[in-house]
Short mmCIF file of C-alpha atoms and ligand atoms in Angstrom, two decimals:
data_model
loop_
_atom_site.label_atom_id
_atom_site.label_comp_id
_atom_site.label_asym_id
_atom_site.label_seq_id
_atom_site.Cartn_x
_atom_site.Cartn_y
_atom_site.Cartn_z
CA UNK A 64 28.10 36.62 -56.44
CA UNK A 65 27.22 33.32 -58.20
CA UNK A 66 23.69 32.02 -57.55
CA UNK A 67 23.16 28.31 -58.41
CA UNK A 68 19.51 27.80 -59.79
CA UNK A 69 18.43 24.68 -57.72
CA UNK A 70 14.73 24.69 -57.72
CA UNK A 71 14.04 23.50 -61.07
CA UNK A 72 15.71 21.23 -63.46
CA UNK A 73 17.90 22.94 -66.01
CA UNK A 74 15.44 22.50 -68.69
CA UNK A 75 12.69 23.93 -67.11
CA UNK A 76 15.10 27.01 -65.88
CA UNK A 77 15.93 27.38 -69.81
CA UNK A 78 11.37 27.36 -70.61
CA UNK A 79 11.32 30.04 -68.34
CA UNK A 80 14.17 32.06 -69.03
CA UNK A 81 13.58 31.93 -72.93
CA UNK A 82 9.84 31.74 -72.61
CA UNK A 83 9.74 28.35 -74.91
CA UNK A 84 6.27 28.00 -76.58
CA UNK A 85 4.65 24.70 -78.14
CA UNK A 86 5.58 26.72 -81.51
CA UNK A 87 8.68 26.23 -80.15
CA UNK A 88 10.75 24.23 -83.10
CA UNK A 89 14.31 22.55 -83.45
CA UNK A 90 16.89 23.97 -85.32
CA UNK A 91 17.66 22.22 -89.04
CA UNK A 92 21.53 22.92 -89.85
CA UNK A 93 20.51 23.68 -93.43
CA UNK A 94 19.57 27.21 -92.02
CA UNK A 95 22.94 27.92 -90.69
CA UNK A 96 24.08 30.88 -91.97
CA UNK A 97 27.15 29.23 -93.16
CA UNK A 98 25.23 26.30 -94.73
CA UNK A 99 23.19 28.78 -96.52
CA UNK A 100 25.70 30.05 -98.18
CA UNK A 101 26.09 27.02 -100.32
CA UNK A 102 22.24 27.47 -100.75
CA UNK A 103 20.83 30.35 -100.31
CA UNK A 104 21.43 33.12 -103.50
CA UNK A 105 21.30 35.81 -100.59
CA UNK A 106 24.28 34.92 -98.72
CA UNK A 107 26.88 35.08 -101.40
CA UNK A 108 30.18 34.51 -99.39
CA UNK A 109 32.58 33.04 -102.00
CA UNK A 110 35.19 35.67 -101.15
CA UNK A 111 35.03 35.42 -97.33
CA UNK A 112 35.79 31.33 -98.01
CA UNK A 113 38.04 31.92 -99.98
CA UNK A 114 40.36 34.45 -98.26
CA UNK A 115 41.14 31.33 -95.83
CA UNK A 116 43.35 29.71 -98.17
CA UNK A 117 46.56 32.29 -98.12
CA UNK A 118 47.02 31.94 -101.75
CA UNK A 119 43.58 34.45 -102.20
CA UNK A 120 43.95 36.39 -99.47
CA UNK A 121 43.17 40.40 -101.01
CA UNK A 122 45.65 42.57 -98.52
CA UNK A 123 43.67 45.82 -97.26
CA UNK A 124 44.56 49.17 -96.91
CA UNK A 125 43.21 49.20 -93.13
CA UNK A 126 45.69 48.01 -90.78
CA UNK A 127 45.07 44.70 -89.34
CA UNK A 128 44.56 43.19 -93.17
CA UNK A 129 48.22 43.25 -94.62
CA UNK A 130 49.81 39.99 -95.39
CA UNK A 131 51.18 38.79 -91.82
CA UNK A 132 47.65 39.40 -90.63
CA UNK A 133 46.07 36.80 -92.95
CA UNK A 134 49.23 34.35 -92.59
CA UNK A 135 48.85 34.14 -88.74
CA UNK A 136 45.12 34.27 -88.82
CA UNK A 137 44.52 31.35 -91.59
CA UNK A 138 47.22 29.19 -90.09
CA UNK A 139 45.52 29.50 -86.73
CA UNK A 140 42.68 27.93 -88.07
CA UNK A 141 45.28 25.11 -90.17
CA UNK A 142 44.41 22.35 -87.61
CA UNK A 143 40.61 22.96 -87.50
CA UNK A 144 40.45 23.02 -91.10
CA UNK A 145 42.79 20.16 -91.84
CA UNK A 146 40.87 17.86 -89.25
CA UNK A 147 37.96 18.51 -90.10
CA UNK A 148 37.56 18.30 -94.08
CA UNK A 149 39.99 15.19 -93.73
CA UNK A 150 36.36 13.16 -95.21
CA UNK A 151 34.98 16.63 -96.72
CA UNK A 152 36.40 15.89 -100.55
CA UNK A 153 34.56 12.42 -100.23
CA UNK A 154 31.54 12.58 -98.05
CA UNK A 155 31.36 16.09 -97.75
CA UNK A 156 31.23 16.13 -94.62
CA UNK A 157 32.96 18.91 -92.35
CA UNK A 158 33.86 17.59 -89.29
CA UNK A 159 32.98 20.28 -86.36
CA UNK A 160 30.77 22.10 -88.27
CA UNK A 161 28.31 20.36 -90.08
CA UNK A 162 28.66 16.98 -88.71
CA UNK A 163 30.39 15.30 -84.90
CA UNK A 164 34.12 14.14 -85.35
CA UNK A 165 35.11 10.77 -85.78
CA UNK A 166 37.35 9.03 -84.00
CA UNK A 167 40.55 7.99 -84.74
CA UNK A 168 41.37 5.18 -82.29
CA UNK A 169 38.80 2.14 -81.07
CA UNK A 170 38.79 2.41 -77.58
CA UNK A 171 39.29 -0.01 -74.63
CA UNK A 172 36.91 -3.05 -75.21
CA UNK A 173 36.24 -3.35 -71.44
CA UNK A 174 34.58 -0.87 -69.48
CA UNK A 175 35.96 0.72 -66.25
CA UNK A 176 33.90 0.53 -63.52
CA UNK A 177 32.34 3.14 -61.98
CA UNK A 178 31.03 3.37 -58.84
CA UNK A 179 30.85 6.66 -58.05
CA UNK A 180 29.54 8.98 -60.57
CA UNK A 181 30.91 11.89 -58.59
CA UNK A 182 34.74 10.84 -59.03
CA UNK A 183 34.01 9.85 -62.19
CA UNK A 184 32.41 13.74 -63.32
CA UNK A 185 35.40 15.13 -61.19
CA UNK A 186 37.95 13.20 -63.18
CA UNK A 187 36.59 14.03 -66.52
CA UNK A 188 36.61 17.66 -65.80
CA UNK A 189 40.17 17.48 -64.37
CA UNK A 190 41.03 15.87 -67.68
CA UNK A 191 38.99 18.45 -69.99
CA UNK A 192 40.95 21.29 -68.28
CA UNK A 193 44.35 19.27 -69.08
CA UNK A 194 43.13 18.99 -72.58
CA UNK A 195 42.96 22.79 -72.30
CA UNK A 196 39.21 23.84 -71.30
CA UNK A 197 39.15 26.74 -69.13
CA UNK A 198 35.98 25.49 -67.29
CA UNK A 199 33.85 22.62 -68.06
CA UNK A 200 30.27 21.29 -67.32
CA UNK A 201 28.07 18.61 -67.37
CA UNK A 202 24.04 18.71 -68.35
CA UNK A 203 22.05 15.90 -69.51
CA UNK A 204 21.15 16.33 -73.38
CA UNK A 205 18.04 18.12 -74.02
CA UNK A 206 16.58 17.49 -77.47
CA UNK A 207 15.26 20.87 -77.78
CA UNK A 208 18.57 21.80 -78.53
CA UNK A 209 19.96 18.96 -80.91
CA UNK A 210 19.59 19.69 -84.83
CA UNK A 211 16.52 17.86 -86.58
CA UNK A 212 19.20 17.57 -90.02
CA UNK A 213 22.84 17.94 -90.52
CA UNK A 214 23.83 19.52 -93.94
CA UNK A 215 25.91 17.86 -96.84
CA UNK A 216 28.05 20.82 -98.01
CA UNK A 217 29.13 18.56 -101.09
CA UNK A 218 25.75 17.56 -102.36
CA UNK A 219 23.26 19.73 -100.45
CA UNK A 220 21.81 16.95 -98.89
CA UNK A 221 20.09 17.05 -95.25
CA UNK A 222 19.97 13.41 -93.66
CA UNK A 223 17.95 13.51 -90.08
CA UNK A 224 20.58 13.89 -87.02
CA UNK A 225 22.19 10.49 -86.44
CA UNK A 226 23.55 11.64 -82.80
CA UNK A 227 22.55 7.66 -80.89
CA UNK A 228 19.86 8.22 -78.05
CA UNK A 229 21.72 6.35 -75.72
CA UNK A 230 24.75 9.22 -75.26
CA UNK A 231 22.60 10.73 -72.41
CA UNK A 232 25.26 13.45 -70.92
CA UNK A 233 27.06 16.04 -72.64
CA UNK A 234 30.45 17.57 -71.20
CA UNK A 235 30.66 21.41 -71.94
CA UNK A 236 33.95 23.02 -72.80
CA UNK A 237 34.63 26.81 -72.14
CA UNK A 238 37.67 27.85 -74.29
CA UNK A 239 39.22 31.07 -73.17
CA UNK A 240 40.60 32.68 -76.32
CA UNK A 241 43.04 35.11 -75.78
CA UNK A 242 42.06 38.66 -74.12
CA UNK A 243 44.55 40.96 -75.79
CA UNK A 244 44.46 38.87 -79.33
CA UNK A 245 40.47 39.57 -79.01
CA UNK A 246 41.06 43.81 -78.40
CA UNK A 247 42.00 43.55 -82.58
CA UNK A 248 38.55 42.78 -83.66
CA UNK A 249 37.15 43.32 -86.08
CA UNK A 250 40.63 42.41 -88.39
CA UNK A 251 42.13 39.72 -89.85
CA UNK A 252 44.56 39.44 -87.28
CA UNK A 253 41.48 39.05 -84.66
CA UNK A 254 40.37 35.89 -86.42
CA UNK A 255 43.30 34.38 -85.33
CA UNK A 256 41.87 34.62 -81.78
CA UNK A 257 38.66 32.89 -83.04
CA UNK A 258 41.26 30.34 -84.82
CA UNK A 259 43.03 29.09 -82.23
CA UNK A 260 40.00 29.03 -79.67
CA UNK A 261 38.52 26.70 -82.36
CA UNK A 262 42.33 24.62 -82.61
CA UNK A 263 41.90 24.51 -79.04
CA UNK A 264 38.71 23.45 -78.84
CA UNK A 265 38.74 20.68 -81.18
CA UNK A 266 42.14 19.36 -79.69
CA UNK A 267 40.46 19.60 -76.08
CA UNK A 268 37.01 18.05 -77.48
CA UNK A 269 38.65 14.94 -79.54
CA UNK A 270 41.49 14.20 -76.61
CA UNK A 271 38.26 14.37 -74.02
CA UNK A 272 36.13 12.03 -76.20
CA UNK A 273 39.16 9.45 -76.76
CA UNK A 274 39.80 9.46 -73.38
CA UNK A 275 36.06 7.92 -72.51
CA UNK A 276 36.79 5.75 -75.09
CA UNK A 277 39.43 4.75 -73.78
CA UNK A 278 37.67 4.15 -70.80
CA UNK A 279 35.52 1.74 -72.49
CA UNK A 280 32.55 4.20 -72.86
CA UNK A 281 31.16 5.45 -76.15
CA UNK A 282 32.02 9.40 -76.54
CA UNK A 283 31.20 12.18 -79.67
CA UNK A 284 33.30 15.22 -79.85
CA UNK A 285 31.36 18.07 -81.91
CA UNK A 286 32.39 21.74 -82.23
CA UNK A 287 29.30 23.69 -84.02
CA UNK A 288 28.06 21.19 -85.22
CA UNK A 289 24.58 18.73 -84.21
CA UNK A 290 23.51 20.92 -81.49
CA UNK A 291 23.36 24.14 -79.61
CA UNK A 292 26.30 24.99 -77.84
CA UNK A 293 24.98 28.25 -75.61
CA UNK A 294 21.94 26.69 -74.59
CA UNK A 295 23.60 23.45 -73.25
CA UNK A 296 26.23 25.53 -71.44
CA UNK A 297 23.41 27.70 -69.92
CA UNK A 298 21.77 24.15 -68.80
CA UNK A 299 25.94 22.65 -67.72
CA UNK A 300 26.31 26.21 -65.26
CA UNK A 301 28.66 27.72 -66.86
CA UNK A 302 27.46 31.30 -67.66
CA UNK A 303 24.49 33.16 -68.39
CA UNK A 304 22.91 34.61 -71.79
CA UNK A 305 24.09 38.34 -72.98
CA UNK A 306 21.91 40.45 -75.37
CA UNK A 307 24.47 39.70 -78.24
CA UNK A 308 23.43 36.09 -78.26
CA UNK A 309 26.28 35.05 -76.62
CA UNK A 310 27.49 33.10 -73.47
CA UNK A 311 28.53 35.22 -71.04
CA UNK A 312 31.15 33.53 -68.39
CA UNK A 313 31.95 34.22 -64.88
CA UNK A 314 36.05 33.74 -65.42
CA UNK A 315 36.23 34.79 -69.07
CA UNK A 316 32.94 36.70 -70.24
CA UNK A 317 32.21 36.19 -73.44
CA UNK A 318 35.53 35.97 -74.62
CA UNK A 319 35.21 32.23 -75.53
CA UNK A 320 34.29 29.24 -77.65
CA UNK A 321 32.41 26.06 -76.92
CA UNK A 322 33.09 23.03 -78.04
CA UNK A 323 31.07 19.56 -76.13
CA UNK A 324 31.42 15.85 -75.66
CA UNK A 325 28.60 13.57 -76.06
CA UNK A 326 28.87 10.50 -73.53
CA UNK A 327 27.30 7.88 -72.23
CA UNK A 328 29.29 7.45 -69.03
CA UNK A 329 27.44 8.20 -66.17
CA UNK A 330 28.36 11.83 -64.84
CA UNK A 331 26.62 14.04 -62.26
CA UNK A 332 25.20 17.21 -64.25
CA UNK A 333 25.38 20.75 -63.17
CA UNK A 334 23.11 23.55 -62.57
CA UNK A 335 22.67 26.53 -64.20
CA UNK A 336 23.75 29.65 -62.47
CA UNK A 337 22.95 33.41 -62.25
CA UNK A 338 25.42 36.39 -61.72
CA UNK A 339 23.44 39.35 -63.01
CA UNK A 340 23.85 39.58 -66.39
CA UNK A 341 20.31 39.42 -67.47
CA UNK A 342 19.37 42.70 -65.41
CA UNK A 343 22.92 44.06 -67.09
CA UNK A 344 22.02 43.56 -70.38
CA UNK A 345 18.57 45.40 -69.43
CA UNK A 346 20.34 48.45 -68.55
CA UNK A 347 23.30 47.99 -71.32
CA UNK A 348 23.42 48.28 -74.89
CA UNK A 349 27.25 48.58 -75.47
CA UNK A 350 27.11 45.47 -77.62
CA UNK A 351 24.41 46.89 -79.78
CA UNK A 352 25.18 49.99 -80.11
CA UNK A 353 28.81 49.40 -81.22
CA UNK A 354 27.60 46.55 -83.96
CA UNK A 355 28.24 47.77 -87.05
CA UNK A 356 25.84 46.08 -88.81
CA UNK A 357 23.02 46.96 -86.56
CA UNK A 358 22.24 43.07 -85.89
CA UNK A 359 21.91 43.04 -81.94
CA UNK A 360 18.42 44.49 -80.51
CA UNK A 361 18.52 47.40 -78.42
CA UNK A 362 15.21 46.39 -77.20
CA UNK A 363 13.71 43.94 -75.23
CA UNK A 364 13.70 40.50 -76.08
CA UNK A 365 12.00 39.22 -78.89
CA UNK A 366 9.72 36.57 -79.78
CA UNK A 367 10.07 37.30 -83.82
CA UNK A 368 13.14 35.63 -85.38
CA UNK A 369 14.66 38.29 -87.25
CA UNK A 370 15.96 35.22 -90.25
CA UNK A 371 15.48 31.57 -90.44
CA UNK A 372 18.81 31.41 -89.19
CA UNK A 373 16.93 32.24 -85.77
CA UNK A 374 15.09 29.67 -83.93
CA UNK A 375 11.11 30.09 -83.18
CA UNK A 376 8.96 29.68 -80.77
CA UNK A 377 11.40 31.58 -78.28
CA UNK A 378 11.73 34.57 -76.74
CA UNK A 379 15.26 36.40 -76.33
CA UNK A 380 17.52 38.18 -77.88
CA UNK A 381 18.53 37.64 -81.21
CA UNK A 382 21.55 38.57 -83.45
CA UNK A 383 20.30 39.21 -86.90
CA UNK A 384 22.62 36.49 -88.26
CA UNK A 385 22.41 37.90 -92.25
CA UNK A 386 23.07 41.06 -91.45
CA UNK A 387 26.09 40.06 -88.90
CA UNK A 388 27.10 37.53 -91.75
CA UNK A 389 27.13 40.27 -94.33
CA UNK A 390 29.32 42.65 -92.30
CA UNK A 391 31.84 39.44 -91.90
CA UNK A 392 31.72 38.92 -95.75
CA UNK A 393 32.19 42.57 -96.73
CA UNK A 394 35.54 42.43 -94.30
CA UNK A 395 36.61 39.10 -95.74
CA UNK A 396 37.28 38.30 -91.63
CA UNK A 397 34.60 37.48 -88.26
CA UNK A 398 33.69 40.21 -86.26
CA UNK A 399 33.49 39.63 -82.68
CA UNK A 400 33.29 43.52 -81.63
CA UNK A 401 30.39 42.90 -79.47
CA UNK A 402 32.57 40.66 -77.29
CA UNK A 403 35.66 43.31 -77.35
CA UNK A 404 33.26 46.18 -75.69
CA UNK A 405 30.92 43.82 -73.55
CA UNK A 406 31.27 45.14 -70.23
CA UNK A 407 32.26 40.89 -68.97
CA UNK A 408 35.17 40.81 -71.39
CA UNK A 409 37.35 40.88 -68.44
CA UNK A 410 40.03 38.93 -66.92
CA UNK A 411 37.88 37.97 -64.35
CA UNK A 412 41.16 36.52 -62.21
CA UNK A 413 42.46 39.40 -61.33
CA UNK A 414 40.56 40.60 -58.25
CA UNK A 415 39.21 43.93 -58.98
CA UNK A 416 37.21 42.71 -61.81
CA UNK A 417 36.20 39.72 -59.59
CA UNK A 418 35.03 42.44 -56.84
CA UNK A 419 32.98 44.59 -59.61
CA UNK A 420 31.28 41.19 -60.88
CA UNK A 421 30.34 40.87 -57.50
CA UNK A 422 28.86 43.73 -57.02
CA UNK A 423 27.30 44.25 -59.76
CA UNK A 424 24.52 42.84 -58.32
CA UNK A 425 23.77 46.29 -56.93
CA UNK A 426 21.80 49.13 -59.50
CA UNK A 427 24.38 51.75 -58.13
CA UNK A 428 27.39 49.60 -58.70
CA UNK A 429 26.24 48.99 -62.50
CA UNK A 430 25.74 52.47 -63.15
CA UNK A 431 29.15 53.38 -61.87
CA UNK A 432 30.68 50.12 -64.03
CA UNK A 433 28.68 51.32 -66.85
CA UNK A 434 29.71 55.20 -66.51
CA UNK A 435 33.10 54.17 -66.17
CA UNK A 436 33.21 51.66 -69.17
CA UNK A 437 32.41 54.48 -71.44
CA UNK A 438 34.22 57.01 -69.77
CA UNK A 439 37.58 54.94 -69.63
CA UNK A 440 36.62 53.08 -72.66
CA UNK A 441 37.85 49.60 -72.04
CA UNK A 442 36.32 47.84 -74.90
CA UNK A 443 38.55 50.33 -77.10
CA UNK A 444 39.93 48.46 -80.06
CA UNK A 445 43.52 47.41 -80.10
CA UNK A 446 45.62 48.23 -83.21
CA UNK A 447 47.59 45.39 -85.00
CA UNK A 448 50.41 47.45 -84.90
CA UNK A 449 50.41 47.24 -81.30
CA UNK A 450 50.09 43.85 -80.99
CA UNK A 451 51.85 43.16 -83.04
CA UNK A 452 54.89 45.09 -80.91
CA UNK A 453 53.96 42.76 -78.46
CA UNK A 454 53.16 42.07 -74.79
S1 LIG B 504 29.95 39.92 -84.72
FE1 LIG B 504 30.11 42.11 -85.33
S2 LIG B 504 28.50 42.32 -86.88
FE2 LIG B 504 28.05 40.43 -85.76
S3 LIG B 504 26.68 40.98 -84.11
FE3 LIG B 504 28.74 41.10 -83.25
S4 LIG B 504 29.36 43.25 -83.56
FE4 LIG B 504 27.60 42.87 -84.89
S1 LIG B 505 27.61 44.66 -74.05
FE1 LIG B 505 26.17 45.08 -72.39
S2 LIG B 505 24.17 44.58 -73.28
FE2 LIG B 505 25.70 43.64 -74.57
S3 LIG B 505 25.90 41.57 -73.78
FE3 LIG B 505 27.49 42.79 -72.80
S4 LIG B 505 26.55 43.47 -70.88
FE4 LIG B 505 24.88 42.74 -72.19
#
């Protein structure tokens, strides 16, 4: 059963739920793990970088590393990469990551008018899901979550955030990525399915944007970059917040990526919603207990960022980003195997998963989900081989 939180605005929802303190401060990009690697001596990741470009690509002895692995993976993330570092050589800026996309078209000069905000938000989200977004929300931009500084991968530098005020909504895009692509993690054939949620994401994220533009309103597409993705989506209703740090959906678990649209066309936000997983993740430690680099608490939540690639003044879980990073690096490939065995990484459209997530909401119905999770091991990894062998 889906709950829709109603009694409070969305941002106070998100104080309470992560206990947000005056100590509470905003995130600088510079302290991105992957901006730190250009940075910081600790995070040496030359070789993980560097495997993206086929021509260095080290084949593995473990399956899942050979050389179709890295051919399909890297060219799944061709798109993303050539899009976005179209400015990088001159202004080093890396569009969807460090900094918002530009735009490629001016847009209509005159402005459509709107008279009903309602149409208007149900016409945007028809068009995000055409565009290829599996579910989509609205939520009003909460500064808490923007960056303070975007990071200059070419010179180091860290200008202030240059998102304009005025863009007062932001559309949130859930981007399924494939269920049996994501069974492979943690392989270089499994970052394909982080790939082409990314491809998909920035294709549904740039067509969305040029579409308001088109309308005659002003629009930002952004992927990773200039603000927090899970919190706004928390805040836009579209899932809740799972002890591996990650956004938990009720059609797709966490088997996703976000990508967003700043506007300012007048839209109708969303609330957030419950559907158990906070009392889940209480009673389940799948996710941290299968990390191999030990980077998800088992514990409760915690007010102590474990790096300063952790915000403060908050209390929640919180992946240990250098030691997840680390793990990544050593693998030359992402790891998502906390979303493979997460106990929401289910088709939730078929309608005996629907019926567990509903009742879920009952102690003895988790216990039985949980028992049979590890009995029956769902989250089991998937070898390339079979995959590869097909559907
Ligand atoms: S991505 Fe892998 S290493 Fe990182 S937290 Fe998840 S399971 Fe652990
Ligand atoms: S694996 Fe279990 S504890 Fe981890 S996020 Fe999923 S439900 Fe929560």
């Amino acid at each position: 059963m889906i709950r829709k939180i109603r009694h409070e605005s969305p941002g106070e929802y998100l104080s309470g739920l992560f206990n947000i303190t005056p100590e509470f401060k905003r995130f600088n990009a510079r302290n991105d793990i992957f901006n730190r690697a250009v940075w910081d001596d600790r995070v040496n990741a030359k070789d993980f970088f560097r495997s993206y470009d086929i021509a260095n690509y080290k084949p593995k002895a473990s399956k899942g590393f050979d050389h179709w692995d890295y051919a399909f993976r890297n060219a799944s993330w061709h798109l993303t990469d050539q899009i976005g570092e179209r400015h990088a050589r001159e202004d080093g800026k890396v569009e969807g990551f460090t900094n918002y996309y530009t735009l490629n078209a001016p847009g209509s000069p005159t402005k459509v008018v709107i008279d009903d905000p309602v149409e208007a938000t149900h016409r945007i989200k028809l068009a995000a899901r055409m565009f290829g977004a599996g579910n989509c929300g609205i939520c009003e931009v909460d500064d808490r979550w923007l960056y303070t500084h975007t990071f200059n991968r070419k010179t180091g530098g860290n200008p202030e955030m240059d998102l304009p005020k005025h863009l007062k909504y932001a559309i949130l895009l859930i981007i399924p990525m494939d269920h049996r692509l994501s069974k492979t993690y943690p392989t270089a054939l499994s970052g394909a399915s982080t790939g082409l949620g990314y491809t998909t994401g920035l294709s549904c994220a740039v067509s969305l944007a040029q579409f308001i533009t088109n309308l005659g309103f002003e629009a930002v597409a952004s992927m990773n970059d200039t603000a927090l993705n899970i919190p706004m989506a928390i805040a836009a209703g579209l899932g809740e917040y799972g002890r591996h740090g990650l956004l938990i959906t009720p059609q797709f678990g966490p088997n996703i990526r976000i990508t967003k649209v700043f506007t300012d066309l007048p839209l109708v936000a969303d609330q957030p919603i419950e559907f158990g997983v906070k009392t889940f993740c209480e009673e389940c430690q799948l996710c941290a207990s299968a990390c191999p680099a030990r980077a998800i608490p088992s514990g409760k939540p915690q007010a102590e960022p474990p790096s300063i690639s952790s915000l403060s003044g908050i209390t929640k879980y919180t992946v240990d980003a250098d030691k997840c990073f680390k793990f990544w690096v050593g693998m030359n490939s992402d790891c998502a195997i906390c979303i493979r065995v997460c106990p929401y990484n289910k088709d939730f459209s078929k309608w005996w998963h629907h019926l567990a997530l509903s009742w879920s909401r009952w102690r003895w119905v988790r216990r039985i989900l949980l028992f049979m999770e590890k009995k029956l091991q769902f989250g089991a990894k998937l070898s390339s081989a079979s995959w590869w062998a097909g559907h």
